[in-house]
Coordinates of C-alpha atoms in Angstrom, one line a residue:
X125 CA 0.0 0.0 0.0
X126 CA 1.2 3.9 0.0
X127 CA 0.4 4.2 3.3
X128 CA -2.2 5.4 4.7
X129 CA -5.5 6.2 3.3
X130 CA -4.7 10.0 4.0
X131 CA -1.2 9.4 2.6
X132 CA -2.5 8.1 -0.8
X133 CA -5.4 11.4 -0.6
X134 CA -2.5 13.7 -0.3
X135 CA -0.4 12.0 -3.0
X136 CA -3.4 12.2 -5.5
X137 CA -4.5 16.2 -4.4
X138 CA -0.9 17.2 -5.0
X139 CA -0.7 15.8 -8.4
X140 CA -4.0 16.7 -9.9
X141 CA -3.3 20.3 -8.2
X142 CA 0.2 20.8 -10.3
X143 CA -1.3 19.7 -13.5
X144 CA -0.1 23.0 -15.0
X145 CA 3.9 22.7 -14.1
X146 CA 5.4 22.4 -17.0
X147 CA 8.2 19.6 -17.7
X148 CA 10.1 18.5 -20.4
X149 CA 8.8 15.0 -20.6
X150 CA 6.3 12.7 -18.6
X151 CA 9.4 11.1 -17.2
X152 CA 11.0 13.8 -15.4
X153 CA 7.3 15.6 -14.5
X154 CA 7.0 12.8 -12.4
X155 CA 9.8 12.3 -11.2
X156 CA 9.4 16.2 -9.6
X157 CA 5.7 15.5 -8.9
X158 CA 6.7 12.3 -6.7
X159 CA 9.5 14.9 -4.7
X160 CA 6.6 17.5 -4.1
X161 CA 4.7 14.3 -3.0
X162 CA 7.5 13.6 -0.2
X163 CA 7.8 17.1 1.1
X164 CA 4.3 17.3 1.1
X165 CA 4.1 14.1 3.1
X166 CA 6.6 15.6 5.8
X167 CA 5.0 19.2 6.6
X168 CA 2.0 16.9 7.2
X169 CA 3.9 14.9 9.7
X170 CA 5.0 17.7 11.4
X171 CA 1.6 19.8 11.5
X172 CA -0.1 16.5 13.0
X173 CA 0.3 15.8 17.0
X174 CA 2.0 13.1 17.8
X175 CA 1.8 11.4 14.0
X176 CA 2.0 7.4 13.6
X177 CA 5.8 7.1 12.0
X178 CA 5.0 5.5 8.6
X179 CA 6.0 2.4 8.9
X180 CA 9.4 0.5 7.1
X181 CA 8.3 -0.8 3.8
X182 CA 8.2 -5.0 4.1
X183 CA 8.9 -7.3 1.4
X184 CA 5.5 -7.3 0.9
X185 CA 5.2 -4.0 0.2
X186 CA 5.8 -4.9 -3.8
X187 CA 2.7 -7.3 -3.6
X188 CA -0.5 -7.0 -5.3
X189 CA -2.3 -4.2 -3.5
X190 CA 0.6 -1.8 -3.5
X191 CA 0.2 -1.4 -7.3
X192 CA -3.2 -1.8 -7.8
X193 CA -3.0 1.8 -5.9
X194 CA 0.0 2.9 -8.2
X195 CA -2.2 1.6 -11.3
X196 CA -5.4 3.8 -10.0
X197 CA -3.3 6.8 -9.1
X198 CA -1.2 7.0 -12.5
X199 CA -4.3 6.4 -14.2
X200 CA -6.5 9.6 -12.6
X201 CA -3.4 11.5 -14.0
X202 CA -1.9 10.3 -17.2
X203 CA -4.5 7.7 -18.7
X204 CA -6.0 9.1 -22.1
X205 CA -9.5 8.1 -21.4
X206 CA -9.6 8.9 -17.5
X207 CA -13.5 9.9 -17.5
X208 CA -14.4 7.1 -19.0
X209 CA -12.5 4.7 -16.5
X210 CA -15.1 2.1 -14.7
X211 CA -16.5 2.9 -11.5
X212 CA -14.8 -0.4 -9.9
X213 CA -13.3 -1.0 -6.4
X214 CA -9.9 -2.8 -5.9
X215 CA -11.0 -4.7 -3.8
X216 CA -13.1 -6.7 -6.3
X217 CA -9.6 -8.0 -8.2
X218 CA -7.1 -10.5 -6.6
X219 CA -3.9 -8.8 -9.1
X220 CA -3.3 -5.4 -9.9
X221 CA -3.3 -6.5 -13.8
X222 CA -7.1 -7.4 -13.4
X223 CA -7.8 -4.4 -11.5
X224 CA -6.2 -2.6 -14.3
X225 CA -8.2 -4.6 -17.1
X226 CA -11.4 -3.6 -15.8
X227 CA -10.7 -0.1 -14.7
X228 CA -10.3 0.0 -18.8
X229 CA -13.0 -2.4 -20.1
X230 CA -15.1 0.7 -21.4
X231 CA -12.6 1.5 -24.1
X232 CA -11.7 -2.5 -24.5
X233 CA -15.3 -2.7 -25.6
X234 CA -14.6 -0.4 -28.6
X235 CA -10.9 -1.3 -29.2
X236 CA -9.5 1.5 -28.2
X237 CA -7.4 -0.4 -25.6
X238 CA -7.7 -3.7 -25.5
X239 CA -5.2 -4.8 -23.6
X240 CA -2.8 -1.8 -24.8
X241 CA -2.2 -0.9 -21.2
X242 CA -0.8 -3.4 -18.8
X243 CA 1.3 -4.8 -15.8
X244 CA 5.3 -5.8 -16.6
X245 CA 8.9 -5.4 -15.0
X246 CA 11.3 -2.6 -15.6
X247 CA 13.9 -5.4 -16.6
X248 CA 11.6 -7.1 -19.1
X249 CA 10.6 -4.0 -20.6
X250 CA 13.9 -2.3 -21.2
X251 CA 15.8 -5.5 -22.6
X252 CA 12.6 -5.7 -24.8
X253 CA 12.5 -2.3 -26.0
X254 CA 16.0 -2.0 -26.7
X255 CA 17.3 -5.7 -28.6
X256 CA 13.4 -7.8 -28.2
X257 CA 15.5 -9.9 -25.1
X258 CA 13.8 -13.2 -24.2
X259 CA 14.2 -16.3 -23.3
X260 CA 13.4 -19.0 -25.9
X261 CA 14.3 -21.2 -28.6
X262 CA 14.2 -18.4 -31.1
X263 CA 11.7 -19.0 -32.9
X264 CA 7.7 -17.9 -34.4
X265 CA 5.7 -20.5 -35.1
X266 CA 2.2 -20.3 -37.5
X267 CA -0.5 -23.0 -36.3
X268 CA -4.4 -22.3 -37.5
X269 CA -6.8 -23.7 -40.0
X270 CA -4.7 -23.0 -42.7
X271 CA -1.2 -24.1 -41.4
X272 CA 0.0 -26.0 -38.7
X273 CA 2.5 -26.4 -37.2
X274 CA 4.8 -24.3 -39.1
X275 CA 8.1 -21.8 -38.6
X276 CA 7.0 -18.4 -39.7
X277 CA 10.0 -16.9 -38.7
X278 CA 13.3 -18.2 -37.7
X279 CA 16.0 -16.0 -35.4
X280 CA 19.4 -16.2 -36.9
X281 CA 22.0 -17.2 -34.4
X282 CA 19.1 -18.5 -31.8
X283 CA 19.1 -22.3 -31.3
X284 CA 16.4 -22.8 -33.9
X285 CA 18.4 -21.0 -36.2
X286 CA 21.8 -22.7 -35.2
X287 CA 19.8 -25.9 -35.9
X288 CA 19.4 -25.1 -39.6
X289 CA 15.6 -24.4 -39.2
X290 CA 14.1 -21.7 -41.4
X291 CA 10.7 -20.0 -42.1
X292 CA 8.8 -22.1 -44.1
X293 CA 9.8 -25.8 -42.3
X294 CA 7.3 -27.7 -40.8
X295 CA 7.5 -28.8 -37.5
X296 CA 6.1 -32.4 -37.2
X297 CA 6.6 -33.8 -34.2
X298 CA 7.6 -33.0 -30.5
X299 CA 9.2 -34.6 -28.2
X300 CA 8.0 -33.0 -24.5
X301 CA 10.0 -35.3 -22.6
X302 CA 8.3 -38.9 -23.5
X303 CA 9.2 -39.4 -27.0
X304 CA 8.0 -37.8 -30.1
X305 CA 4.4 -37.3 -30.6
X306 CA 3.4 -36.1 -33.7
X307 CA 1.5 -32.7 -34.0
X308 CA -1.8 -34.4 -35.0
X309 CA -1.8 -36.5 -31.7
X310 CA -0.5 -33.2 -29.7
X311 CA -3.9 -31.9 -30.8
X312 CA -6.2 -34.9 -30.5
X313 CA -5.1 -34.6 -26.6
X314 CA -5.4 -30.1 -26.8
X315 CA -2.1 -30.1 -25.5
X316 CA -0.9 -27.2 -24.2
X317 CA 1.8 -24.4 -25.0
X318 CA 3.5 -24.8 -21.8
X319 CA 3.2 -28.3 -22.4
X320 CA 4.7 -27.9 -25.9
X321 CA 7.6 -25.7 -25.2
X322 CA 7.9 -25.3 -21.4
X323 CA 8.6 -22.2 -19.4
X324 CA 10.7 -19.8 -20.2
X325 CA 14.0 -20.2 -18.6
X326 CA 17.2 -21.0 -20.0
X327 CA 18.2 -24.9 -20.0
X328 CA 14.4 -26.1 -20.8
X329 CA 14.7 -28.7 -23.9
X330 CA 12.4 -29.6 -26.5
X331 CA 13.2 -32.1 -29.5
X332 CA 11.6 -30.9 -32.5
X333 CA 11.2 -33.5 -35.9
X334 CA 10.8 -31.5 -38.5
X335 CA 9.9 -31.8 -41.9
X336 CA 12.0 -29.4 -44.7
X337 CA 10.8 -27.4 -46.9
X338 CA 13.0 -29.4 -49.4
X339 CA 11.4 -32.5 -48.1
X340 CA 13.7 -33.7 -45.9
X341 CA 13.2 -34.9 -42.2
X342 CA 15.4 -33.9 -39.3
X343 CA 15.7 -34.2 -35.6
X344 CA 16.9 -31.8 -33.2
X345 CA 17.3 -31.2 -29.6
X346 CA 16.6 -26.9 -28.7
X347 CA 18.0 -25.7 -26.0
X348 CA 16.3 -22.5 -24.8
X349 CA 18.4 -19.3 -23.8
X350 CA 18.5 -15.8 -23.6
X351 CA 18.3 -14.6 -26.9
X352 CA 18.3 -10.7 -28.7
X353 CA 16.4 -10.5 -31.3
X354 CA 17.9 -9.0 -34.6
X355 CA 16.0 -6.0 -36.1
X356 CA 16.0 -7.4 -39.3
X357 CA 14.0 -10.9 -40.7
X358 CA 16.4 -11.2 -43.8
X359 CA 19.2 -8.8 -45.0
X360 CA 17.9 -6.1 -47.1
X361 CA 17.6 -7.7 -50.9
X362 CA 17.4 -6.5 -54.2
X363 CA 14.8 -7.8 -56.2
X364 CA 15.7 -7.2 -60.1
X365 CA 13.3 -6.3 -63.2
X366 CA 14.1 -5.6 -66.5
X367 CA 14.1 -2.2 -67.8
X368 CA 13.8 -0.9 -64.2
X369 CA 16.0 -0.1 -61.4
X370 CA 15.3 -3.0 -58.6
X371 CA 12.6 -3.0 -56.2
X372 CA 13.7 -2.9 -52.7
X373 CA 12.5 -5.2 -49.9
X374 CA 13.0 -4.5 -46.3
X375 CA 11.9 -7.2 -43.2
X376 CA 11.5 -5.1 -40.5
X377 CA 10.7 -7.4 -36.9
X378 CA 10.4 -4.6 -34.3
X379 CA 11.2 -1.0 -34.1
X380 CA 13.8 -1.5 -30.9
X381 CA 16.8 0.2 -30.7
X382 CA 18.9 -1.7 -32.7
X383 CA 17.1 -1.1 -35.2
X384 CA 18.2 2.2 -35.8
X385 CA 21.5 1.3 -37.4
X386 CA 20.0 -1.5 -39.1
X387 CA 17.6 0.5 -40.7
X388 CA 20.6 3.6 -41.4
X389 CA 22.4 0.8 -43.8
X390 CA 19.5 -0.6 -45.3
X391 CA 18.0 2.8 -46.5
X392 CA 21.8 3.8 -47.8
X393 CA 21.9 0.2 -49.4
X394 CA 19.0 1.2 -51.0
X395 CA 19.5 4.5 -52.2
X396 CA 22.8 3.5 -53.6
X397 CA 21.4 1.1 -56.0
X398 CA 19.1 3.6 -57.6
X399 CA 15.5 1.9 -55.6
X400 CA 12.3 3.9 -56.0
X401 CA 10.1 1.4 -55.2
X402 CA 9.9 -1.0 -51.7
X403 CA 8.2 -3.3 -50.4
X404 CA 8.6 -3.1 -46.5
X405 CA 7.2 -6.3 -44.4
X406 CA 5.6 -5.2 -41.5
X407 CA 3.4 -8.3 -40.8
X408 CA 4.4 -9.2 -37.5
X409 CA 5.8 -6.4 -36.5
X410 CA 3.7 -5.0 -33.4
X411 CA 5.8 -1.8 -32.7
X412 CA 8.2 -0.2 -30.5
X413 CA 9.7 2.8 -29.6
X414 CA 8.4 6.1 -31.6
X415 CA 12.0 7.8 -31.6
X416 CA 13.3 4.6 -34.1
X417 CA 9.5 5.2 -36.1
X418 CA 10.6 8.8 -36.1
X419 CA 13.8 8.1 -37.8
X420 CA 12.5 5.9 -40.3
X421 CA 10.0 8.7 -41.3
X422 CA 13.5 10.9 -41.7
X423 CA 15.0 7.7 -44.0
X424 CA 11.9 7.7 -46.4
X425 CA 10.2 10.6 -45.9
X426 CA 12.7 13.4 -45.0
X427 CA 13.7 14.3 -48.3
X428 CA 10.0 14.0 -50.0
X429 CA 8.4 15.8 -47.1
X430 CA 11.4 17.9 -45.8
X431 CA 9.6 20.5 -42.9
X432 CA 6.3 19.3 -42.9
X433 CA 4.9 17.6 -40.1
X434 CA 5.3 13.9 -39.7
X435 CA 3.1 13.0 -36.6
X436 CA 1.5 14.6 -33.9
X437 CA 0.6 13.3 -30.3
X438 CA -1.8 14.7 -27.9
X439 CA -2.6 13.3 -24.3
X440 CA -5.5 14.4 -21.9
X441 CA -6.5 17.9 -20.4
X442 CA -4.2 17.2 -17.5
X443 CA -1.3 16.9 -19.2
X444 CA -2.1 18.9 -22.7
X445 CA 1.2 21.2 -22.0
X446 CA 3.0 17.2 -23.3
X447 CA 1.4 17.7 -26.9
X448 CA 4.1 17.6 -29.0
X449 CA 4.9 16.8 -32.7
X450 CA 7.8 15.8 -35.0
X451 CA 9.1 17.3 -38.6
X452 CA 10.2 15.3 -41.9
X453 CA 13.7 16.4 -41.6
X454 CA 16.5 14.2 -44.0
X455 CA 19.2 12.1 -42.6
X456 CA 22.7 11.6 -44.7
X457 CA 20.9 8.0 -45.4
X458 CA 17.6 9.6 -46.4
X459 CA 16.1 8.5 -50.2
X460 CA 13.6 9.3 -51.9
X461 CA 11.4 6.4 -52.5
X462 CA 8.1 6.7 -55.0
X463 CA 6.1 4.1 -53.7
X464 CA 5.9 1.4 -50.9
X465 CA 4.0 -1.5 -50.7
X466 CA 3.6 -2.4 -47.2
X467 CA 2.7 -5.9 -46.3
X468 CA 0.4 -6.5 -43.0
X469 CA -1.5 -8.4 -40.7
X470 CA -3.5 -8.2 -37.8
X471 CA -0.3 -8.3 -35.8
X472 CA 1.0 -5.3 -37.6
X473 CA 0.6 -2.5 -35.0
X474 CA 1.5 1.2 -33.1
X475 CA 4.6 2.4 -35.0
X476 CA 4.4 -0.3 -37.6
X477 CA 0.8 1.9 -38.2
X478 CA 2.5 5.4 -37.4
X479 CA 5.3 5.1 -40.1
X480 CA 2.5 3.9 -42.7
X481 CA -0.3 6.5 -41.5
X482 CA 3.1 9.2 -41.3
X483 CA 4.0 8.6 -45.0
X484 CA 0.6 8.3 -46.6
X485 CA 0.0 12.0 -47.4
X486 CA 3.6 12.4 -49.1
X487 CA 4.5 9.4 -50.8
X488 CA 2.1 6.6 -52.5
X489 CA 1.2 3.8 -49.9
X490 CA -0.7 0.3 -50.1
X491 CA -1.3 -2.2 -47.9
X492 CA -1.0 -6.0 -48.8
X493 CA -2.4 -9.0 -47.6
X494 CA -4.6 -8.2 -44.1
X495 CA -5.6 -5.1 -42.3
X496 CA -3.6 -3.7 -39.6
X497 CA -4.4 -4.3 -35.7
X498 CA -5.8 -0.2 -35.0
X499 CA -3.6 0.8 -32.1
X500 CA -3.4 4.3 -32.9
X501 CA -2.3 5.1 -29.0
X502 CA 0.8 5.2 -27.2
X503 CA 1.9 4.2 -23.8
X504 CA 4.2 5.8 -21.3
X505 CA 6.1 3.9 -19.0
X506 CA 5.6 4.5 -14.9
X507 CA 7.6 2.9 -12.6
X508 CA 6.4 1.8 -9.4
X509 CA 9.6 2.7 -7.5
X510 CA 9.7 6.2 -7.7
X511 CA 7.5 6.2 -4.9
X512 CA 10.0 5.6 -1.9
X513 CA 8.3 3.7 -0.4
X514 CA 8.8 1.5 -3.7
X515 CA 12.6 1.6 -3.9
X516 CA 13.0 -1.8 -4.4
X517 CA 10.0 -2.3 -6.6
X518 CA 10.3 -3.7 -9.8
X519 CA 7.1 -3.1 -11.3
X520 CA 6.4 -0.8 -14.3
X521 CA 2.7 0.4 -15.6
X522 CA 2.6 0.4 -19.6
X523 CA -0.1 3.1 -19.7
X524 CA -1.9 4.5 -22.8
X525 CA -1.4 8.6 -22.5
X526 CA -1.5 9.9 -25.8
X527 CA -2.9 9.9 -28.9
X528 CA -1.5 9.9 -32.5
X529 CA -1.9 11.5 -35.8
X530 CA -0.4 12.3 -39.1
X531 CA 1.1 15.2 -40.6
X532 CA -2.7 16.2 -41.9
X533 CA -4.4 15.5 -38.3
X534 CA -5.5 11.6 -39.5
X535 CA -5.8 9.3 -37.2
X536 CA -8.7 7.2 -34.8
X537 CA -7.6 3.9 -36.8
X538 CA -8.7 1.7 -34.1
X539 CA -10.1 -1.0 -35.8
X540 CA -7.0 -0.8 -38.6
X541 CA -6.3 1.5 -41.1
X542 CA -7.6 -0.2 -44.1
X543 CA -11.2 0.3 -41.7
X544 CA -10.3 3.9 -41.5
X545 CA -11.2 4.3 -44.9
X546 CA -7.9 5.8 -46.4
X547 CA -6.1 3.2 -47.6
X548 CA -5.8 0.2 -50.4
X549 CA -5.8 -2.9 -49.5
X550 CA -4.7 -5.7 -51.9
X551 CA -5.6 -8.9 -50.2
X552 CA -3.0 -11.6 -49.8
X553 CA -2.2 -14.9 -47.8
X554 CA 0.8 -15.0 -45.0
X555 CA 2.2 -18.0 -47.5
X556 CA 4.4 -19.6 -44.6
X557 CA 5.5 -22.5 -47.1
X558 CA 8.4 -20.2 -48.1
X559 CA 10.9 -18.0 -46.8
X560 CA 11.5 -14.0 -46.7
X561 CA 12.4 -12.1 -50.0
X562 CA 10.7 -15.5 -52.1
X563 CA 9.1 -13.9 -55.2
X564 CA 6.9 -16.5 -55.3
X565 CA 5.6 -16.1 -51.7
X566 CA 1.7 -15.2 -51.9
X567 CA 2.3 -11.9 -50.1
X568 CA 5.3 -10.6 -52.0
X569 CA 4.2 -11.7 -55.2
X570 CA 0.8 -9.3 -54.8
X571 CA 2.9 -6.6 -53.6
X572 CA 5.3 -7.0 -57.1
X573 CA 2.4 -7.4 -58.7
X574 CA 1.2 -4.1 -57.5
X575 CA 4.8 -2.3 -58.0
X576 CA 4.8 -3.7 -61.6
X577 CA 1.1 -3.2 -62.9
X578 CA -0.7 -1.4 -60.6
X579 CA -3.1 -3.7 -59.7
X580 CA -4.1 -5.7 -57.1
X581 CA -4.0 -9.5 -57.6
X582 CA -4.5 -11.5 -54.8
X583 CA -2.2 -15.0 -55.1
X584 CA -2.0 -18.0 -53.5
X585 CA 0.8 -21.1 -53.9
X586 CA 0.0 -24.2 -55.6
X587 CA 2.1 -25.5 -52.1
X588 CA 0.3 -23.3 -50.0
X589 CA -3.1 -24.6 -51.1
X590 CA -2.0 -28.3 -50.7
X591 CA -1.0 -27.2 -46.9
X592 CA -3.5 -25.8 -46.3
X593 CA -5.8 -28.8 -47.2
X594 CA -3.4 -30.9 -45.1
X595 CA -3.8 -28.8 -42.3
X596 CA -7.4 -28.6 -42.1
X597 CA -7.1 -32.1 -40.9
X598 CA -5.7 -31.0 -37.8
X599 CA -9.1 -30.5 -35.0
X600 CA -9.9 -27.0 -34.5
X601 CA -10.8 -26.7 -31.0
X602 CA -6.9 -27.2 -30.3
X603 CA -6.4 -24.4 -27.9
X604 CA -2.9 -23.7 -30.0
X605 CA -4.9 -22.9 -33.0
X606 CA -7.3 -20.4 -30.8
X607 CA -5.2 -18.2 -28.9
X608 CA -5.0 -14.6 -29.5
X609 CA -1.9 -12.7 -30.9
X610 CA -0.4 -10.6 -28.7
X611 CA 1.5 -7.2 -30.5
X612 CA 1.7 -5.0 -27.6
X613 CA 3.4 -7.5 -25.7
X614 CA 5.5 -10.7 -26.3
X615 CA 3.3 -12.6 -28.7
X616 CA 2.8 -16.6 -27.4
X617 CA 3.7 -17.8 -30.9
X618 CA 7.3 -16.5 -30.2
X619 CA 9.0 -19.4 -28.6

């Protein structure tokens, strides 16, 4: 808890009462709100007779009720929405994180945040934000009524990627400890994930017989570990035509840190061999930090759109003195690409959505093969231990705060931006038989097709129709093959 109930009153009048100071950024505000906070906390000792001594903060003091108070007082301040939060009691929730869901149901109801603002750890966040850390076998895996079980995306230098294994192989078998089962009697008896792959900590180990996408069958024993995630699906490529200068195409994972230089040599790679056109691969890509969408706006848009506004974001009454915007301004890496076919999916999110919605008024966008999630919000991060009474706390609130928009004041996409009504769509299937930078791969070849004629032609393998009829084989109630994709967090088909 923060103390007493007269403690967590004072916090909360202190707070709402300084909502004009201006600060440079949310981060440091409260940082200075949370000192006021404490001196407040002391003349209040002193005026009272003979106060109670607050007492010394007990391991317990990180628990559950602690920051379901942190979540409700960071929420009255900095959450978008605030007005429309429910009218519920803490009491009611056994975690903080389901205190926290149903203080937001209202706008979960419409999409405007489901699930956008949650419960993690300051260490899981930051290694996260800044290489995609985790602990696994390096790995996303694809397993629906279309295609299971299937790579879809293969970390090089991860133990799946050490084994050989690429996008496009299909996993089998598993062998959870008793011998191989094969994926068809996995789902006869619904196994589970964590029965599948185990928690994650480093040393768990799954054998995996798996099936080539040039037919042949191999068996190998992942170890999982703590893995970075590399910026980058597939090193930029060069896709040649003749008669034209190439057509660019660009797998971008997750706008992290490391991304920045990634994206620096790709661009210059780019721009050195003459591209005009790309095709940028979004489709799992569920965002990340705005400063590395920022710069890729500067990459491609900078030169094109050099001064005008790139994206705007704008947070609640309280805290309207944050509003703040960015400008197209070129980088030494900047081109100047002519069109960009941007392949999506549901999973393709926040700054994946940004950079799209941030280009469309300057340069001539499409979208191919699924609508994008709709999270047209970002999140600030609060950390529970800048309270002192917190220290040791390692709990951090992903809150949404603020609102975004384009250069022309577009935004609201929260139910994607194909839905918002100002975008193309050409429709195409995630054809996870082959690997990144295939022509032939369903999603790709509609985007070339698009580059090339100008039309939209939705395609689909001859091998990704024959899997697919496999596959629909496998029962559907499998929980595996309901479970919902998660691209404001760590999604569960990463492994």
């Amino acid at each position: 808890m923060l103390g007493s109930s007269l403690s967590v009153c004072i916090v909360v009048c202190l707070l709402l009462g300084m909502s004009e100071q201006v600060m440079a950024d949310p981060s440091s505000r409260f940082n200075s709100l949370l000192s006021e906070t404490e001196k407040v906390r002391g003349q209040n000792n002193e005026t009272e007779p003979e106060p109670e001594p607050e007492p010394e903060p007990e391991p317990a003091a990180c628990g559950e009720e602690g920051k379901k108070d942190f979540v409700r007082l960071v929420a009255d301040l900095y959450y978008l929405w605030y007005r429309e939060l429910a009218p519920v009691s803490p009491n009611d929730y056994a975690t903080a994180q389901a205190y926290l869901d149903a203080l937001t149901a209202p706008l979960a109801a419409d999409r405007r945040d489901p699930g956008f603002s949650y419960l993690t750890t300051k260490a899981a966040d930051d290694s996260r934000g800044a290489t995609g850390a985790y602990v696994g076998f390096g790995f996303r895996y694809r397993c629906d009524n279309t295609a299971c079980f299937f790579f879809s995306d293969v970390l090089q230098e991860g133990p799946a990627g050490d084994a050989g294994f690429l996008r496009g192989d299909e996993v089998i078998a598993i062998d959870t400890g008793n011998g191989f089962e094969t994926i068809r009697q996995l789902a006869d008896r619904n196994a589970s994930t964590l029965e599948l792959f185990g928690p994650s900590e480093a040393g768990v180990s799954r054998g995996f017989r798996v099936r080539k996408r040039t037919g042949e069958i191999v068996e190998a024993d992942l170890v999982k570990r703590e893995l970075d995630t590399p910026p980058l699906a597939v090193e930029p490529i060069l896709l040649n035509r003749a008669g034209l200068s190439p057509i660019g195409y660009l797998n971008l994972r997750s706008f992290i840190t490391s991304a920045n230089d990634a994206l620096d040599d790709a661009v210059s790679y780019f721009r050195d061999n003459n591209v005009t056109d790309l095709v940028i691969d979004l489709r799992y890509n569920g965002g990340g930090y705005l400063s590395v969408a920022d710069r890729m706006l500067d990459l491609l848009g900078g030169l094109a759109a050099e001064g005008e506004r790139s994206f705007w974001i704008s947070h609640n009454d309280k805290q309207a003195d944050l509003d703040q915007g960015a400008i197209f301004a070129p980088l030494p890496q900047s081109m100047s690409p002519l069109r960009i076919a941007f392949i999506t999916t549901g999973g393709t999110a926040s700054a994946s959505e940004l950079v799209i919605n941030g280009l469309s008024p300057y340069i001539d966008v499409v979208l191919i093969g699924e609508d994008t999630l709709g999270k047209a919000v970002g999140q600030y991060a609060f950390d529970q231990s800048q309270l002192s009474a917190y220290a040791e706390c390692d709990t951090r609130l992903r809150l949404v705060a603020f609102e975004i928009v384009n250069g022309e004041g577009n935004g609201g996409y929260y139910t994607g931006l194909v839905d918002s009504g100002r975008f193309t769509l050409c429709p195409a299937e995630d054809d996870v038989t082959r690997n990144w930078g295939d022509p032939l791969e369903a999603s790709l070849t509609t985007a070339l097709g698009w580059l090339n004629q100008g039309i939209c032609s939705a395609t689909t393998s001859a091998q990704h129709r024959e899997v697919t009829r496999q596959r629909r084989l496998i029962p559907s109630e499998w929980k595996l093959m309901t479970l919902p994709d998660a691209p404001f967090g760590r999604s569960p088909f990463i492994q």
